[in-house]
mmCIF file of C-alpha atoms in Angstrom:
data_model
loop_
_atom_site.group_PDB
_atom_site.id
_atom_site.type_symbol
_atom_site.label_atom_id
_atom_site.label_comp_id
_atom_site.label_asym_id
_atom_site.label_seq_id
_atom_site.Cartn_x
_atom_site.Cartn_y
_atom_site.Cartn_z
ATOM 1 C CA UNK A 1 -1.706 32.450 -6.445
ATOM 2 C CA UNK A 2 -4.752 30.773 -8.653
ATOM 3 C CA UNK A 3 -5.552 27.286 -8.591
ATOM 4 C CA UNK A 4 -4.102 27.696 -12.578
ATOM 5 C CA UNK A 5 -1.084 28.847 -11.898
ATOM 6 C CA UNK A 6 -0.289 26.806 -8.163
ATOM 7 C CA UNK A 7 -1.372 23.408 -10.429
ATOM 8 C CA UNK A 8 1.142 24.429 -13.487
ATOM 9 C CA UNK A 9 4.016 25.010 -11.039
ATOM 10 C CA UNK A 10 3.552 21.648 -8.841
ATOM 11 C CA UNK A 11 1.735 19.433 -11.473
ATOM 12 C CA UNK A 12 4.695 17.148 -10.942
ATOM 13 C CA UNK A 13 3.860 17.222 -7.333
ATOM 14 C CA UNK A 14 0.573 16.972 -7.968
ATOM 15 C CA UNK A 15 0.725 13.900 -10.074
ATOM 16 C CA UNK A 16 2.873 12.073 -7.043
ATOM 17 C CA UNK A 17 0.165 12.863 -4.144
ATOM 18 C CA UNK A 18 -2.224 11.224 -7.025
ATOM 19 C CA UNK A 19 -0.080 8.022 -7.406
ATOM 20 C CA UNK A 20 -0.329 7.653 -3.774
ATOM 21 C CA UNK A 21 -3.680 8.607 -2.925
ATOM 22 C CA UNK A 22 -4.526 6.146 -5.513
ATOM 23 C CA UNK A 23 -2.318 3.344 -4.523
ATOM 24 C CA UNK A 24 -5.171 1.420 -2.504
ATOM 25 C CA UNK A 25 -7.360 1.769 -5.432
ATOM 26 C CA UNK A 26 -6.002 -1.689 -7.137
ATOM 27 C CA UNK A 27 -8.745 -3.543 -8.419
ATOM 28 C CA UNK A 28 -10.891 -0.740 -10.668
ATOM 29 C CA UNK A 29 -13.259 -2.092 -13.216
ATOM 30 C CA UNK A 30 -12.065 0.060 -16.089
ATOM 31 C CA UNK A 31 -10.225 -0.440 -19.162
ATOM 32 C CA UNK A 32 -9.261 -3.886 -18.322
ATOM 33 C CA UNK A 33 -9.179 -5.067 -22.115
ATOM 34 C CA UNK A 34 -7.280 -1.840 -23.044
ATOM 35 C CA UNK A 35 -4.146 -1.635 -20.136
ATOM 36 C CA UNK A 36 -4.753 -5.157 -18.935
ATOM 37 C CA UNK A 37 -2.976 -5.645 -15.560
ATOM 38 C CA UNK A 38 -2.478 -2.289 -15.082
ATOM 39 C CA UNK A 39 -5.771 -0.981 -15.616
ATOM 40 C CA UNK A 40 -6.728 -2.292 -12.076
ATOM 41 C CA UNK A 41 -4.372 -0.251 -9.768
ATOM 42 C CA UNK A 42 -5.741 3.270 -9.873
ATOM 43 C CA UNK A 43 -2.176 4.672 -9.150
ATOM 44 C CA UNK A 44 -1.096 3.610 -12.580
ATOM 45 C CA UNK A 45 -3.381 6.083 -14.463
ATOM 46 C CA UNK A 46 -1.672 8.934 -13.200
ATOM 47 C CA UNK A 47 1.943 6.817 -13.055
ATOM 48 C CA UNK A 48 1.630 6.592 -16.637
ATOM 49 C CA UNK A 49 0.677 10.475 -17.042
ATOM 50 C CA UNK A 50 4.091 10.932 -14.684
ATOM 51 C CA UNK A 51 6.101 8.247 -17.324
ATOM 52 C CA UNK A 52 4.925 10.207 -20.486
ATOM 53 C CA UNK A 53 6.058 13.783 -18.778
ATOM 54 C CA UNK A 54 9.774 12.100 -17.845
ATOM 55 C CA UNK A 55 10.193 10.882 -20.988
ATOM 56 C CA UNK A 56 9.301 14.418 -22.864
ATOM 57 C CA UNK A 57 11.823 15.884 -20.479
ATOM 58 C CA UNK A 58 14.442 13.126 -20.521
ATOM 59 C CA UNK A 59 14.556 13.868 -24.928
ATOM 60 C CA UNK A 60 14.531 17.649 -24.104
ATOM 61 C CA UNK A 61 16.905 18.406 -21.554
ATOM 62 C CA UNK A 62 18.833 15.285 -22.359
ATOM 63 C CA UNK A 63 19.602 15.345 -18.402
ATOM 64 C CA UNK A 64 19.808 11.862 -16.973
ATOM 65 C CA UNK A 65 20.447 11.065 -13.506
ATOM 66 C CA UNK A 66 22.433 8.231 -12.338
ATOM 67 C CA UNK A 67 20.365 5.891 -10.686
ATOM 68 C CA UNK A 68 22.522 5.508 -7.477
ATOM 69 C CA UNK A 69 20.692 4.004 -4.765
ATOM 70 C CA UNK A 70 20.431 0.584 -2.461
ATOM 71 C CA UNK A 71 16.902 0.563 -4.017
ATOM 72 C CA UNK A 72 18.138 -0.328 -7.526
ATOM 73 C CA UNK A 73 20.875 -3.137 -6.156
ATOM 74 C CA UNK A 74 17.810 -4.804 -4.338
ATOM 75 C CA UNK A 75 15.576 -4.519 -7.196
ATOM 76 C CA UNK A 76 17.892 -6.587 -9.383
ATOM 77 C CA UNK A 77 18.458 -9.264 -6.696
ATOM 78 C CA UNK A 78 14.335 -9.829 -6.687
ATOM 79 C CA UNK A 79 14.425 -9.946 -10.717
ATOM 80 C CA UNK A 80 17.265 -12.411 -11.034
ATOM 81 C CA UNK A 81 15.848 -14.428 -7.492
ATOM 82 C CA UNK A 82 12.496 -14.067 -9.835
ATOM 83 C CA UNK A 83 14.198 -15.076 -12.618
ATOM 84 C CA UNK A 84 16.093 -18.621 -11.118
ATOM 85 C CA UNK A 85 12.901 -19.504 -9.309
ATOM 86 C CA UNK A 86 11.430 -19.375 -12.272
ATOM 87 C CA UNK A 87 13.406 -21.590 -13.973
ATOM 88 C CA UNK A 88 13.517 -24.532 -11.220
ATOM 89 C CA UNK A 89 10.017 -24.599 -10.900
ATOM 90 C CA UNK A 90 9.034 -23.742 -14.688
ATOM 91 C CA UNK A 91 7.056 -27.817 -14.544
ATOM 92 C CA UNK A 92 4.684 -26.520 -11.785
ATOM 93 C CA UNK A 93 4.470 -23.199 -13.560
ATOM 94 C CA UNK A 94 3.254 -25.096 -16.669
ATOM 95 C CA UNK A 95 0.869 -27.348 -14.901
ATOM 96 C CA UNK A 96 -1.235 -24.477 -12.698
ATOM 97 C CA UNK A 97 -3.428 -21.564 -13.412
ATOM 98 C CA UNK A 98 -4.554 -19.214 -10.671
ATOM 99 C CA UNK A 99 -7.670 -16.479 -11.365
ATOM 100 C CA UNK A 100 -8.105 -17.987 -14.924
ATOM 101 C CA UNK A 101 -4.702 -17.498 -16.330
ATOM 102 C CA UNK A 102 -2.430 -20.401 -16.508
ATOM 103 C CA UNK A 103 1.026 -20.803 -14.968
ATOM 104 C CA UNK A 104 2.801 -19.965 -17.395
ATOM 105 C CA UNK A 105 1.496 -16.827 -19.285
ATOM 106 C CA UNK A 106 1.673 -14.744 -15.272
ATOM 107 C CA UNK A 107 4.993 -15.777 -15.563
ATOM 108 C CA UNK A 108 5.955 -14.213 -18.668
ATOM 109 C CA UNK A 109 3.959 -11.268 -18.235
ATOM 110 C CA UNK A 110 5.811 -10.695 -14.934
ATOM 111 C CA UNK A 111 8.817 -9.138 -16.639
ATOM 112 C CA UNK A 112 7.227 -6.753 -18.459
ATOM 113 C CA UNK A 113 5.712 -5.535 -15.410
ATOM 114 C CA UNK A 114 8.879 -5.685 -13.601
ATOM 115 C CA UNK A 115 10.134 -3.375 -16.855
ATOM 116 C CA UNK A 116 7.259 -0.817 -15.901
ATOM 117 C CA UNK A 117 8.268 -0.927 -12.095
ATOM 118 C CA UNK A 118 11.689 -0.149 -12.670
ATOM 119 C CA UNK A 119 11.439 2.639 -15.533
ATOM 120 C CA UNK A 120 8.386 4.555 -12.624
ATOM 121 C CA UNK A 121 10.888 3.782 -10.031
ATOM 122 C CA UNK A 122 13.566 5.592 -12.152
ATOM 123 C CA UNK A 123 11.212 8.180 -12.869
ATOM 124 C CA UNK A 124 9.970 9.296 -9.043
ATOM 125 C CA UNK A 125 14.020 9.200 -8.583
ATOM 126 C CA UNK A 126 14.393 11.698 -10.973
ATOM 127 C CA UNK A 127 11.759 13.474 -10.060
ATOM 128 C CA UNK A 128 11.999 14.225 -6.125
ATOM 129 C CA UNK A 129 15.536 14.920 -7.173
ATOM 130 C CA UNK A 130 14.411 17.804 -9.891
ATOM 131 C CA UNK A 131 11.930 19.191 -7.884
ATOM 132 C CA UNK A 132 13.066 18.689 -4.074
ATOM 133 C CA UNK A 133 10.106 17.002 -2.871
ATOM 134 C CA UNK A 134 11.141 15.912 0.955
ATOM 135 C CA UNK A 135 10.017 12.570 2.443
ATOM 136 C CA UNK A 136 7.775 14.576 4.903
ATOM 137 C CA UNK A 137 5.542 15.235 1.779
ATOM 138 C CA UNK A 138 5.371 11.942 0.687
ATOM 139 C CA UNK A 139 4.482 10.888 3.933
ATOM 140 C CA UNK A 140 1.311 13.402 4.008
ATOM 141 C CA UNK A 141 0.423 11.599 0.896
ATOM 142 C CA UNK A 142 0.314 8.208 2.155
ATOM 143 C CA UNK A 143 -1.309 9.302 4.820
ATOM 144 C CA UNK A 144 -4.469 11.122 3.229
ATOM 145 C CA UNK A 145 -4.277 7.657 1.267
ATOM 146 C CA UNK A 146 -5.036 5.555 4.719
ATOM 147 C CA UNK A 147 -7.717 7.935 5.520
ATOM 148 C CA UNK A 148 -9.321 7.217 3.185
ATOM 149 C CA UNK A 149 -9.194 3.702 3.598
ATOM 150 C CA UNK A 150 -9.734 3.942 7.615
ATOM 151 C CA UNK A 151 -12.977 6.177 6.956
ATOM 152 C CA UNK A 152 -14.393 3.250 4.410
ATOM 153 C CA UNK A 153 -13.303 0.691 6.131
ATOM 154 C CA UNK A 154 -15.681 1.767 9.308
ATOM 155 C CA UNK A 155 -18.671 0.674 7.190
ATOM 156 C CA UNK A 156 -17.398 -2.735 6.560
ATOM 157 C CA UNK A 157 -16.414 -3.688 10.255
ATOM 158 C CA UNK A 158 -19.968 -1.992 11.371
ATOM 159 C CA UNK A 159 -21.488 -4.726 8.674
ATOM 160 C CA UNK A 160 -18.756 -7.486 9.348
ATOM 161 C CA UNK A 161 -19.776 -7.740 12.883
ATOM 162 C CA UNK A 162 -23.202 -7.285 13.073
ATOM 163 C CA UNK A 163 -23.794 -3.841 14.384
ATOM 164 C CA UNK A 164 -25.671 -1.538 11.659
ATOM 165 C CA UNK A 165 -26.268 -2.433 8.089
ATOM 166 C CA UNK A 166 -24.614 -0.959 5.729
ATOM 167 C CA UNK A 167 -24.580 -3.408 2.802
ATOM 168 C CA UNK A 168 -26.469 -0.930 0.990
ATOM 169 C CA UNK A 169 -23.382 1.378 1.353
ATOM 170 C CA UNK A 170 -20.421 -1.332 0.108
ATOM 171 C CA UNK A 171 -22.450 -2.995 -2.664
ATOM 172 C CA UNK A 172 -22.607 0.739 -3.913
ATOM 173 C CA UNK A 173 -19.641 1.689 -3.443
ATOM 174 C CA UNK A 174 -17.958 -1.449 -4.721
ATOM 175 C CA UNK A 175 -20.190 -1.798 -7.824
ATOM 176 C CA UNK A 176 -17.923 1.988 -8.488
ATOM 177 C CA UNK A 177 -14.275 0.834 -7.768
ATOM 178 C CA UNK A 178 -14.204 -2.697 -7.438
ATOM 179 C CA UNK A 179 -13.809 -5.688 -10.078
ATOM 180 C CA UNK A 180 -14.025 -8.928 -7.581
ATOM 181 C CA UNK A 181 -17.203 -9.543 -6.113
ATOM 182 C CA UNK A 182 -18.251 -5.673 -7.532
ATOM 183 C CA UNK A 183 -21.551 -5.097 -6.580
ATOM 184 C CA UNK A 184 -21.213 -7.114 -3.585
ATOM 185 C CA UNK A 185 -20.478 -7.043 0.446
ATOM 186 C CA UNK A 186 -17.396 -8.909 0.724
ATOM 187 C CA UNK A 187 -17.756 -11.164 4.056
ATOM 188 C CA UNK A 188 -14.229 -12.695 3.781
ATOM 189 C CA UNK A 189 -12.635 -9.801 5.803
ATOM 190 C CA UNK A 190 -11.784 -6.313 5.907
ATOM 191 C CA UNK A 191 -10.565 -5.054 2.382
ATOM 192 C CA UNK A 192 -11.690 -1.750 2.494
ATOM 193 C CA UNK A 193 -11.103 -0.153 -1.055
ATOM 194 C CA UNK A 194 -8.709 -2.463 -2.522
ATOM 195 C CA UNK A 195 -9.662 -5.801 -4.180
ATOM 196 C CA UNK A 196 -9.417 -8.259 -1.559
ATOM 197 C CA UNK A 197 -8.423 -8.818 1.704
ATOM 198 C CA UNK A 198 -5.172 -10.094 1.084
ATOM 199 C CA UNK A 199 -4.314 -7.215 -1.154
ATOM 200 C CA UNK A 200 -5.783 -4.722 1.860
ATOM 201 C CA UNK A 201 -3.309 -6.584 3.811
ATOM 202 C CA UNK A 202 -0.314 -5.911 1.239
ATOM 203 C CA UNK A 203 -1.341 -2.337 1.315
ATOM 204 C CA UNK A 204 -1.568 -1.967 5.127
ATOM 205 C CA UNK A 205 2.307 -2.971 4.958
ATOM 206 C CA UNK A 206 3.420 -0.593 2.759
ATOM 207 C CA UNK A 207 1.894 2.248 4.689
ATOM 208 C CA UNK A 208 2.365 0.985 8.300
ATOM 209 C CA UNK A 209 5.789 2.506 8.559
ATOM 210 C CA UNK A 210 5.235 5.828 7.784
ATOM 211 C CA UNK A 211 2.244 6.445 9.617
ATOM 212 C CA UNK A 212 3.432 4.852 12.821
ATOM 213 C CA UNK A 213 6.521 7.372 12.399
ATOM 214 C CA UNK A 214 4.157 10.364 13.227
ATOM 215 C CA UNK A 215 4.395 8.165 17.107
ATOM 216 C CA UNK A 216 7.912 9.778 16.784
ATOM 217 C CA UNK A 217 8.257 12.776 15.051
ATOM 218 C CA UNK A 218 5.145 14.711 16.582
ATOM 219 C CA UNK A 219 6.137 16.939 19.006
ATOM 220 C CA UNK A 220 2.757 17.588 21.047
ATOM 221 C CA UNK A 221 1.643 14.747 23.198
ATOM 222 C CA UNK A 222 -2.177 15.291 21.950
ATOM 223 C CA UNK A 223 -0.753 14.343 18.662
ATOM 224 C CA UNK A 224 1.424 11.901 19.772
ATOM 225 C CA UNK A 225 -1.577 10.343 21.366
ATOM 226 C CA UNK A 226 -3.898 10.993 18.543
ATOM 227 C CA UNK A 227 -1.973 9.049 15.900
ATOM 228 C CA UNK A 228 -0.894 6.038 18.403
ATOM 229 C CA UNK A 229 -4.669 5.674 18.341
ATOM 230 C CA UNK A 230 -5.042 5.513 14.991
ATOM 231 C CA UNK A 231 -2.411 3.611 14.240
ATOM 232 C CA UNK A 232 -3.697 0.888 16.779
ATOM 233 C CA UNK A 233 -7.196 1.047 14.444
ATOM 234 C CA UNK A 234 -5.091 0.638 11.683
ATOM 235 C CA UNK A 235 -3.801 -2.261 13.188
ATOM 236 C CA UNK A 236 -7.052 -3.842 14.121
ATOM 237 C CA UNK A 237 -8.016 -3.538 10.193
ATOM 238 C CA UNK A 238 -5.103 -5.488 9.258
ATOM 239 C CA UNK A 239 -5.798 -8.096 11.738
ATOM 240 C CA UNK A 240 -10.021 -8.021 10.268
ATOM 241 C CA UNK A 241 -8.641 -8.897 6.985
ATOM 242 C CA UNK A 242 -8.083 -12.082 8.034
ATOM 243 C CA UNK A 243 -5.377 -12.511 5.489
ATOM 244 C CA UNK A 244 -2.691 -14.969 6.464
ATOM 245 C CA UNK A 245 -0.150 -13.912 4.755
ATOM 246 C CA UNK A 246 -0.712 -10.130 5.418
ATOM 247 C CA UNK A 247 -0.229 -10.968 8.453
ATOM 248 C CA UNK A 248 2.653 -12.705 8.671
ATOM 249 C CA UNK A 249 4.345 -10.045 6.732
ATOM 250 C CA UNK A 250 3.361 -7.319 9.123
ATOM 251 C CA UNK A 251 4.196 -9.350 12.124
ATOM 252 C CA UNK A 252 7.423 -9.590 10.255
ATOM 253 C CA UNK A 253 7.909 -5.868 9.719
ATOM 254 C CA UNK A 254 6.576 -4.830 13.303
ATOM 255 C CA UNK A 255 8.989 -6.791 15.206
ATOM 256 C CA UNK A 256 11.704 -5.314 12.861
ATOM 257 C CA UNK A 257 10.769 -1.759 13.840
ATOM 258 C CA UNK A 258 10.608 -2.266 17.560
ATOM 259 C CA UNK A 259 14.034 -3.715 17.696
ATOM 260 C CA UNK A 260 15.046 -1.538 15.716
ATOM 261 C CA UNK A 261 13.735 1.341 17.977
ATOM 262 C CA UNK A 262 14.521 -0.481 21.104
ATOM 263 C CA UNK A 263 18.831 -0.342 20.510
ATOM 264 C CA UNK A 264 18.028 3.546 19.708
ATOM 265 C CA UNK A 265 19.508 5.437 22.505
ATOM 266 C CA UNK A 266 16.691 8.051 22.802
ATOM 267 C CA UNK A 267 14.767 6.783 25.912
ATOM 268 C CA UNK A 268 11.515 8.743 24.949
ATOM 269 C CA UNK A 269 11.364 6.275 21.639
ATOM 270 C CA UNK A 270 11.907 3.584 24.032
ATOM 271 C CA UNK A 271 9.335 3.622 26.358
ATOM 272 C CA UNK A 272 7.280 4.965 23.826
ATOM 273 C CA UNK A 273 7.756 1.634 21.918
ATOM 274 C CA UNK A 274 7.229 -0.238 24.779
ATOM 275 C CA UNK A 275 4.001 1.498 25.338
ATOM 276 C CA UNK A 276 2.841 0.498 21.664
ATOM 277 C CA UNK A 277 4.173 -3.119 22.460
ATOM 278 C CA UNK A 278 2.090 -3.293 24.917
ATOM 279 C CA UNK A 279 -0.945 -1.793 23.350
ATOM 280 C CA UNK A 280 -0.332 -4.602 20.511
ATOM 281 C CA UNK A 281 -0.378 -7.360 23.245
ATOM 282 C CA UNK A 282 -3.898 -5.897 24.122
ATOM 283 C CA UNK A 283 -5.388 -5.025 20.929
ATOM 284 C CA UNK A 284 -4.384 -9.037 19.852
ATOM 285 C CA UNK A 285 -6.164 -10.297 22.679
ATOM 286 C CA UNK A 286 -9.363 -8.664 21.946
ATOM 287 C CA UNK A 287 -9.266 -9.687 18.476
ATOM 288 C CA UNK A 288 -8.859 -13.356 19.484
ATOM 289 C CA UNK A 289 -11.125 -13.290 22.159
ATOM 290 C CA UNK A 290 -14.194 -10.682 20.787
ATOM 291 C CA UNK A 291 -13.550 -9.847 16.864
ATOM 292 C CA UNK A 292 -12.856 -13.686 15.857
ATOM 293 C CA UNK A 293 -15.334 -14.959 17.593
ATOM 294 C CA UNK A 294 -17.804 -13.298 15.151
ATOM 295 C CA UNK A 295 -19.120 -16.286 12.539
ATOM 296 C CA UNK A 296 -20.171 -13.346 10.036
ATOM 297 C CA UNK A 297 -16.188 -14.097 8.400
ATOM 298 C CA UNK A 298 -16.369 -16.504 5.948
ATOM 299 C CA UNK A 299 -13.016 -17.558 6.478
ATOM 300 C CA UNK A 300 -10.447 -19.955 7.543
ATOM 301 C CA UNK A 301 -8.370 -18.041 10.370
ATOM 302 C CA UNK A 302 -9.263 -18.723 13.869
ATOM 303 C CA UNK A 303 -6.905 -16.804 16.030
ATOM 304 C CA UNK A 304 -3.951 -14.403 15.714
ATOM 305 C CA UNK A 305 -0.742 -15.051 17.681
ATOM 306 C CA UNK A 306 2.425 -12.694 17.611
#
């Protein structure tokens, strides 16, 4: 088969690696004035590509799907909790801005976004439905999306803590793909490809599960061992960012999944979450005690504690 004909049978495919390769990209420097909010997130160029093809299909084949999932009961519980929250505190809305737009405009422009989020969310549904795409693929796709932030993010923690220069590296790099501070080494933390730190953060979340699954699911112990060690780098990253509130959040969502893998039967996941608890333990005592140290962060956190 020739590349023409492999990308005209899985150019749906295709387009789905793409929106999750790209997902880290989320603060380009292109077309801002044109797509506004979403010109930033590099996984929206080819989510909007993936909209436009549903929507030719949806008025051919006239074939909808019923959107049956726990996915779409939560997402209306955030947009009416968005929605009431919104309401009681609509006088500090009014009275703040925060990056140069005021209170209240983020807040109305928040439901058309939510709009966009639901009608893409509709759309993957109906398309790993059509075309059978398993989880296992979308999983190799978030993972090629980490490497790519793992591989970058080596420069910036060689800079960030003083062992080889490579500012000449990020400032070109970023002057490429990034809008805040572009053109610049960021010194606030780890934030690898994505805007800020806080947003690597946000990102690290979102990808943590599924590639600390591959502890699991490998079947070779070389492998097994291979990605416990690079999800314990992965780790380290989020803990470099220095971003509060990412951390919190994957604090949050760790202790979730090892309870939830500790009342799993299977005594191979158990000790093999014990093992990665106790890695953890480690890993967060060498942050405190080597990585935080380091006065090259110009920020405010001064320790991590789980």
């Amino acid at each position: 088969m020739n590349v023409k004909s492999f990308i005209k049978k899985n150019y749906i495919e295709i387009l789905i690696a793409l929106v999750l390769v790209l997902v880290p990209f989320d603060n380009l420097p292109y077309l801002n004035n044109v797509l506004k909010e979403l010109s930033y997130s590099g996984a929206s160029y080819a989510a909007l590509v993936l909209i436009g093809i549903f929507f030719y299909r949806l008025l051919k084949d006239r074939d909808v799907l019923r959107f049956n999932d726990r996915v779409y009961n939560i997402f209306l519980v955030f947009v009416v909790w968005a929605l009431a929250s919104g309401i009681f505190n609509f006088s500090n809305i009014m009275n703040n801005t925060f990056k140069g737009k005021s209170g209240l405009k983020r807040f109305i422009f928040q439901y058309p976004m939510l709009v966009y989020v639901f009608v893409f969310s509709y759309c993957v549904y109906y398309f790993l439905s059509k075309e059978k795409i398993s989880v296992f693929k979308i999983r190799k796709y978030i993972l090629i999306s980490t490497i790519i932030v793992a591989v970058y993010s080596v420069f910036e923690v060689l800079y960030l803590l003083n062992i080889v220069d490579t500012s000449f590296i990020l400032e070109k790099v970023s002057s490429v793909i990034q809008l805040y501070s572009r053109g610049e080494v960021y010194s606030r933390g780890v934030r690898s490809v994505t805007g800020e730190a806080s947003y690597f953060s946000m990102y690290a979340a979102f990808v943590f599960p599924w590639i600390f699954s591959y502890i699991y699911t490998e079947k070779k112990a070389k492998n097994k061992i291979l990605f416990s060690v690079y999800n314990m780098y992965f780790i380290s990253l989020i803990f470099l960012s220095r971003s509060r509130v990412g951390l919190a959040i994957f604090a949050a969502e760790f202790l979730i999944l090892l309870v939830g893998l500790l009342i799993k039967k299977n005594k191979e996941h158990r000790k093999i979450t014990v093992g990665i608890a106790i890695l953890l333990l480690v890993l967060v005592g060498v942050v405190n005690t080597v990585f935080y140290s380091n006065n090259t962060y110009q920020n405010t956190v001064s320790r991590v504690s789980i």
